[in-house]
């Protein structure tokens, strides 16, 4: 066995029964959490830390004329008021494009802009003093919508203009495609700002040392990005900044973007300024106003098919509202663009995608990253076409879906790892689709039922969104205990525990012997960002590479001790033996002791870079993602047609996950994605009125409660891919991609009305039903 | 009247503290008694991450002033089990994969414990209703409900 | 924000304390409205009076055919309430749909009444039960009809030195039916988009409506109120389909809840009609023995 990593893509190179990978183990971090141990940021704040409170812009667009901090500074308990002037390094806190200051000093472009930060002895003093900071603005016109932003001539939100990016995808010839089509459906869809609302609001604290170095502890996704950002803000080399990720209470993207850098940067500046630890925790209101949301999209979608049900063309225009600053908008747009058609074979495709500034609060990373928006439109279109063709919606999809050897909208020819048809077949059978469609269609009266389907594909890892590189270190300590260190973080997905399972499998030890080290930039190498669902796929490759290398060292020593060939060494459950003579074995601990005696270093560092992404910048043709996760979701609903109330009854889902490293964790991701998608479809909407967020709280922003989410039945299908360890594919994000269109298609099946604007609230459904009926007689006859 | 001396019982242990009028029960539990299990998710009683049990009923600790807790019996997550002796609910949550980011977990477990004390054999609908005060963004509630059913079954069995 | 707190040991101490203070005093029971007002609306407080321990004000008793509910009764107390046989269904329905069990355990009857707004779930039920509010101060006790007590949004007719001590309504008897339902954008933890409570006192032999009261969480503007035109279209009539339809049709004339971020005025009117018809039909079926 060479040190070359051989685990990617092949299901099981050792051809041995898997003892750890694929099993439903309890996650490493569960015990602390059920005990309520103090592991989150706010639980570990140093006792005498100062408290910070930020001052936000009160208007969404204006020139800052002056900031008066004098009254706040006069307060006895106030230690400092930080403004832009106090930033020692570069006043920028932005994901991609350096268009966003950490603290605004000339202009404010949204009510999420920070204009000052008050530091005081305690939280109440900081809050009271923050109210005393007075800012004078000269108001500027407010741009509230991307369409307005694109057309207005007189208001420039940034020097570069109002359109951040315009991207195109072209395949074939759409004019020809429309000529070939017998049926064409054209619609405009729109989606809303969705807030991730992780239950833990953002928080962090900084501790400065006398030598000018700073340690920051915060909830976050990307410690090394944060370190880089803080170092730039402080004007210091990265070695002088240490960033530690605390246990993180959910994020879904918010703690990946600007807020983590903001909080860590501000507290670091303040800590150096005051010489004391400084703590900043956002209130829920601040959190919802300031962290990045899911981009609202306006999607014009025109699709055509022959009368036999073969898709010939898709022409799509995507317009994304990225708010006042770009954040990760351009990358969200890229992913949406590449997935805009849905998982189908379409010979002629044109996508025009725009990412646009407005004076709304920022949109950025949120689980799904543009794909939920793209699929909402694409899968609604598929149902509309199916109806026009008088075809069953699933039958129509079977005629067109991606299969091995077919090519995507970018001309990428797919290999064997395409489980879409399997997924669609499984959900069709398990849900009783055909029987239910007939049964539901015959229901009369006030409570109608409907069943709807949506298929999905989701390009794995970063793809076109950047360099896809990761690292990991695996170490075997005394007594055979194993630990690993990786810069990819845990925040609820369980992916890190999955890495432990891979390590345990390769080394042949019980899972309980494997521990992970805290993600701390002082001791952990940069493994790239923890997003794009890449931990299992990319992190898995790095840890498996390192583990393989360790295993080779162990096997070498073991083969000498046992007097057998290298390939005959077996290590199972911490017991080392040879395949030929099964009973003369030694313990793993003894083997490790022997290695150490011989001076064999039992620590391996590995790197892995995904390569092969290549596409034409102008047409998008080529290979944007190295592999795809596929899935199918069927939703059943009951609709009270006299009130517009939708009651989801059941979800049946199937995902081609390549290889489930931990099916229990994976099901958890599926369940959570269903709930977030349900909220997206039916109830969630962060409302801006003239740039001001109207409902930045959990009473008026509705996420699903325990009484809103129905039974979820999920199937795991495995068509191993080439990229991930044991063939694993990404599964953090896919579960949120198709829930909304499946629900909306089910609502259409039940009622005959289609909501093209999310969320599909009871009001929208009822008023559309009214519009569909004649006169006023409809209300009377609901029995 | 801005400071009050109050006595209350937390996890079967008596405490006498001098608290300020504006301090909530949540802040006193977390900052004065170092019991960090109850979380601050919103400060306005909308998310339930601060749920604790007071005199046998679940409440939002962020809405309760500390002075209101005087002479009352409070149970937090730290009191229902330990690493050496886990409560069946804690075991079930781990086993069933009901813990993801863990931020709502203490509140969920307490809400479930409170339910099972008065209703040892709840239906799924009753479970959903009993935990509806606590929002979860990670799990979609499915495995949480399964964990509660599993623990309830185990607890009924051990009563015989 | 910092403030003082006063902890009265009994009602008399409470009344003495608030009799002396003119303003800046906030009674704090469940705290569900107060803390939210502080955090979200920046309400300022000087002094809170903690009344959560006054157990003598927490009761549900029937005496002389009148149900007497102490102001510090928690909303969740209506779920386990045995004092009243055949408890008004509407009260159980309020308790079950109140914003989550933990909030229901904290929120009080008095607190909900004094909220005087369309988001106070108890109010439509109390209006439908024609409840009276007993107010006590150091000097006197007075009774006010609930509809008179709700002056305008957020402003109950609470005079200097007064507390809400009790709310009273007649005990349920055979032939009396009540229901409550609220709808919103999700199934728990929501403020009512529309809520309705209907009460009917039926002569079971003739199925004639002796008394009818219908209340909404927001009828005119954003205040809870009774739909009197609807009520008069039901009284003295037999509870049957035609009568119900005619009564519902009157609602358009008096229902004018305005649009807000939850829903439009148009939706609220349609939903109000549907919910009311639902309840009246239930009463009709129950009366028939269905």
Tab-separated table of N, CA and C in Angstrom, chain A residues 77 122 124-125 128 446 640 642-643 645 647 682-683 685 697-705 707-708 759 761-763 766-767 770 778-783, chain C residues 1-2 36 39-40 44 181 183-191 241 245 248-249 261-267 270-275 277-278 281-282 285:
chain	number	residue	atom	x	y	z
A	77	UNK	N	-18.278	54.395	33.522
A	77	UNK	CA	-17.960	52.985	33.281
A	77	UNK	C	-17.448	52.705	31.865
A	122	UNK	N	-19.469	46.755	31.987
A	122	UNK	CA	-20.469	45.690	31.957
A	122	UNK	C	-21.445	45.943	30.816
A	124	UNK	N	-24.700	46.430	30.663
A	124	UNK	CA	-25.710	47.496	30.767
A	124	UNK	C	-25.066	48.854	30.515
A	125	UNK	N	-23.891	49.066	31.094
A	125	UNK	CA	-23.204	50.345	30.887
A	125	UNK	C	-22.886	50.552	29.409
A	128	UNK	N	-26.191	51.367	27.591
A	128	UNK	CA	-26.651	52.735	27.874
A	128	UNK	C	-25.777	53.752	27.158
A	446	UNK	N	-63.409	20.930	1.751
A	446	UNK	CA	-62.575	22.027	2.227
A	446	UNK	C	-61.111	21.644	2.369
A	640	UNK	N	-56.131	23.616	3.633
A	640	UNK	CA	-57.465	24.097	3.995
A	640	UNK	C	-57.781	25.222	3.015
A	642	UNK	N	-60.217	27.058	2.484
A	642	UNK	CA	-60.970	28.250	2.878
A	642	UNK	C	-60.132	29.211	3.708
A	643	UNK	N	-58.969	28.744	4.186
A	643	UNK	CA	-58.103	29.636	4.960
A	643	UNK	C	-56.713	29.751	4.343
A	645	UNK	N	-54.430	27.605	4.663
A	645	UNK	CA	-53.431	27.003	5.562
A	645	UNK	C	-52.904	25.711	4.978
A	647	UNK	N	-50.771	22.295	5.568
A	647	UNK	CA	-50.247	21.392	6.597
A	647	UNK	C	-49.425	20.310	5.900
A	682	UNK	N	-42.836	28.187	3.247
A	682	UNK	CA	-44.149	28.555	3.766
A	682	UNK	C	-44.208	29.748	4.713
A	683	UNK	N	-43.145	30.022	5.446
A	683	UNK	CA	-43.354	31.003	6.505
A	683	UNK	C	-42.253	32.030	6.742
A	685	UNK	N	-39.633	35.014	6.213
A	685	UNK	CA	-39.371	36.163	5.361
A	685	UNK	C	-38.808	37.290	6.211
A	697	UNK	N	-36.524	39.586	14.861
A	697	UNK	CA	-36.693	38.873	16.126
A	697	UNK	C	-37.417	37.571	15.839
A	698	UNK	N	-37.397	36.666	16.817
A	698	UNK	CA	-37.928	35.329	16.581
A	698	UNK	C	-39.420	35.215	16.858
A	699	UNK	N	-40.056	36.357	17.176
A	699	UNK	CA	-41.516	36.333	17.322
A	699	UNK	C	-42.177	36.654	15.990
A	700	UNK	N	-41.585	37.575	15.260
A	700	UNK	CA	-42.186	38.011	13.995
A	700	UNK	C	-41.502	37.407	12.776
A	701	UNK	N	-40.376	36.742	12.984
A	701	UNK	CA	-39.752	35.977	11.907
A	701	UNK	C	-40.013	34.517	12.258
A	702	UNK	N	-40.789	33.831	11.422
A	702	UNK	CA	-41.289	32.516	11.801
A	702	UNK	C	-40.434	31.384	11.240
A	703	UNK	N	-39.749	30.661	12.150
A	703	UNK	CA	-39.100	29.424	11.709
A	703	UNK	C	-39.971	28.260	12.204
A	704	UNK	N	-39.889	27.102	11.573
A	704	UNK	CA	-40.777	25.999	11.961
A	704	UNK	C	-40.559	25.565	13.416
A	705	UNK	N	-41.663	25.325	14.108
A	705	UNK	CA	-41.605	24.778	15.458
A	705	UNK	C	-41.817	23.267	15.381
A	707	UNK	N	-44.267	21.654	16.063
A	707	UNK	CA	-45.599	21.271	15.590
A	707	UNK	C	-45.785	21.561	14.105
A	708	UNK	N	-44.755	22.075	13.445
A	708	UNK	CA	-44.879	22.418	12.029
A	708	UNK	C	-44.253	21.388	11.098
A	759	UNK	N	-42.296	33.575	0.591
A	759	UNK	CA	-42.928	32.336	1.019
A	759	UNK	C	-44.390	32.241	0.578
A	761	UNK	N	-47.453	32.050	1.728
A	761	UNK	CA	-48.203	32.235	2.970
A	761	UNK	C	-49.671	31.875	2.769
A	762	UNK	N	-50.407	31.669	3.863
A	762	UNK	CA	-51.839	31.373	3.730
A	762	UNK	C	-52.568	32.452	2.941
A	763	UNK	N	-52.165	33.692	3.153
A	763	UNK	CA	-52.813	34.791	2.439
A	763	UNK	C	-52.638	34.661	0.946
A	766	UNK	N	-54.762	31.769	-0.357
A	766	UNK	CA	-56.197	32.028	-0.331
A	766	UNK	C	-56.589	33.031	-1.403
A	767	UNK	N	-55.833	34.094	-1.525
A	767	UNK	CA	-56.199	35.117	-2.504
A	767	UNK	C	-56.036	34.601	-3.930
A	770	UNK	N	-59.067	32.524	-4.551
A	770	UNK	CA	-60.195	33.422	-4.828
A	770	UNK	C	-60.148	33.893	-6.263
A	778	UNK	N	-67.736	30.861	-4.045
A	778	UNK	CA	-66.780	29.874	-3.558
A	778	UNK	C	-66.787	29.745	-2.050
A	779	UNK	N	-66.933	30.834	-1.344
A	779	UNK	CA	-66.826	30.784	0.113
A	779	UNK	C	-67.927	29.959	0.758
A	780	UNK	N	-69.090	30.012	0.150
A	780	UNK	CA	-70.234	29.377	0.791
A	780	UNK	C	-70.191	27.866	0.705
A	781	UNK	N	-69.515	27.378	-0.309
A	781	UNK	CA	-69.680	25.949	-0.583
A	781	UNK	C	-68.471	25.120	-0.135
A	782	UNK	N	-67.927	25.435	0.992
A	782	UNK	CA	-66.716	24.670	1.313
A	782	UNK	C	-66.988	23.337	2.005
A	783	UNK	N	-68.192	23.083	2.388
A	783	UNK	CA	-68.448	21.738	2.948
A	783	UNK	C	-68.566	20.727	1.820
C	1	UNK	N	-30.825	47.818	31.160
C	1	UNK	CA	-31.500	48.886	31.917
C	1	UNK	C	-31.600	48.497	33.383
C	2	UNK	N	-31.412	49.467	34.256
C	2	UNK	CA	-31.494	49.175	35.694
C	2	UNK	C	-32.787	49.737	36.257
C	36	UNK	N	-40.377	41.822	27.054
C	36	UNK	CA	-40.374	42.042	25.606
C	36	UNK	C	-40.467	43.526	25.292
C	39	UNK	N	-37.015	45.023	25.903
C	39	UNK	CA	-35.969	44.645	24.960
C	39	UNK	C	-36.272	45.136	23.562
C	40	UNK	N	-37.519	44.995	23.140
C	40	UNK	CA	-37.827	45.292	21.752
C	40	UNK	C	-38.206	46.733	21.531
C	44	UNK	N	-38.947	52.118	29.114
C	44	UNK	CA	-38.150	52.467	30.289
C	44	UNK	C	-38.940	52.182	31.559
C	181	UNK	N	-60.566	29.894	18.467
C	181	UNK	CA	-59.531	29.413	17.540
C	181	UNK	C	-58.736	30.607	17.021
C	183	UNK	N	-55.534	31.614	14.193
C	183	UNK	CA	-54.686	31.130	13.100
C	183	UNK	C	-53.558	32.126	12.857
C	184	UNK	N	-52.470	31.592	12.318
C	184	UNK	CA	-51.316	32.434	12.028
C	184	UNK	C	-50.455	31.748	10.997
C	185	UNK	N	-49.203	32.158	10.914
C	185	UNK	CA	-48.363	31.649	9.847
C	185	UNK	C	-47.684	30.327	10.191
C	186	UNK	N	-47.736	29.917	11.458
C	186	UNK	CA	-47.249	28.575	11.782
C	186	UNK	C	-48.162	28.000	12.854
C	187	UNK	N	-47.889	26.815	13.352
C	187	UNK	CA	-48.880	26.141	14.191
C	187	UNK	C	-48.671	26.353	15.688
C	188	UNK	N	-47.525	26.905	16.084
C	188	UNK	CA	-47.301	27.245	17.495
C	188	UNK	C	-46.541	28.555	17.554
C	189	UNK	N	-46.525	29.163	18.710
C	189	UNK	CA	-45.744	30.366	18.957
C	189	UNK	C	-46.026	31.448	17.922
C	190	UNK	N	-47.280	31.843	17.784
C	190	UNK	CA	-47.563	32.914	16.846
C	190	UNK	C	-48.599	33.858	17.420
C	191	UNK	N	-48.480	35.102	17.003
C	191	UNK	CA	-49.534	36.069	17.344
C	191	UNK	C	-50.656	35.889	16.350
C	241	UNK	N	-78.610	26.267	9.297
C	241	UNK	CA	-77.723	26.701	8.225
C	241	UNK	C	-78.044	28.100	7.700
C	245	UNK	N	-75.636	31.451	7.897
C	245	UNK	CA	-75.144	32.150	6.710
C	245	UNK	C	-75.517	33.629	6.753
C	248	UNK	N	-73.305	35.453	9.259
C	248	UNK	CA	-71.933	35.656	8.764
C	248	UNK	C	-71.897	36.827	7.778
C	249	UNK	N	-72.947	36.921	6.965
C	249	UNK	CA	-72.927	37.967	5.947
C	249	UNK	C	-72.926	39.356	6.569
C	261	UNK	N	-48.234	43.480	8.868
C	261	UNK	CA	-47.242	42.606	8.225
C	261	UNK	C	-47.658	41.141	8.255
C	262	UNK	N	-48.648	40.800	9.081
C	262	UNK	CA	-49.122	39.422	9.103
C	262	UNK	C	-50.019	39.108	7.921
C	263	UNK	N	-50.949	39.981	7.634
C	263	UNK	CA	-51.894	39.723	6.549
C	263	UNK	C	-52.646	40.991	6.181
C	264	UNK	N	-53.288	40.941	5.026
C	264	UNK	CA	-54.053	42.096	4.566
C	264	UNK	C	-55.431	42.097	5.217
C	265	UNK	N	-56.077	43.240	5.161
C	265	UNK	CA	-57.433	43.381	5.700
C	265	UNK	C	-58.380	42.421	4.988
C	266	UNK	N	-58.166	42.260	3.698
C	266	UNK	CA	-59.030	41.384	2.910
C	266	UNK	C	-58.947	39.937	3.402
C	267	UNK	N	-57.715	39.469	3.616
C	267	UNK	CA	-57.539	38.097	4.103
C	267	UNK	C	-58.177	37.938	5.479
C	270	UNK	N	-61.924	37.502	5.279
C	270	UNK	CA	-62.297	36.181	4.768
C	270	UNK	C	-62.069	35.116	5.838
C	271	UNK	N	-60.904	35.195	6.492
C	271	UNK	CA	-60.585	34.199	7.518
C	271	UNK	C	-61.545	34.302	8.693
C	272	UNK	N	-61.915	35.534	9.058
C	272	UNK	CA	-62.836	35.729	10.184
C	272	UNK	C	-64.161	35.055	9.894
C	273	UNK	N	-64.667	35.220	8.676
C	273	UNK	CA	-65.940	34.601	8.301
C	273	UNK	C	-65.849	33.085	8.401
C	274	UNK	N	-64.759	32.540	7.859
C	274	UNK	CA	-64.594	31.082	7.846
C	274	UNK	C	-64.514	30.533	9.273
C	275	UNK	N	-63.716	31.172	10.113
C	275	UNK	CA	-63.540	30.670	11.484
C	275	UNK	C	-64.837	30.763	12.277
C	277	UNK	N	-67.937	30.779	11.053
C	277	UNK	CA	-68.888	29.804	10.530
C	277	UNK	C	-68.557	28.411	11.063
C	278	UNK	N	-67.268	28.128	11.146
C	278	UNK	CA	-66.798	26.845	11.671
C	278	UNK	C	-67.348	26.620	13.074
C	281	UNK	N	-71.185	26.220	13.213
C	281	UNK	CA	-71.555	24.897	12.714
C	281	UNK	C	-71.273	23.811	13.752
C	282	UNK	N	-70.158	23.949	14.460
C	282	UNK	CA	-69.866	22.985	15.525
C	282	UNK	C	-70.960	22.998	16.574
C	285	UNK	N	-74.024	21.227	15.309
C	285	UNK	CA	-73.872	19.766	15.324
C	285	UNK	C	-73.968	19.219	16.737
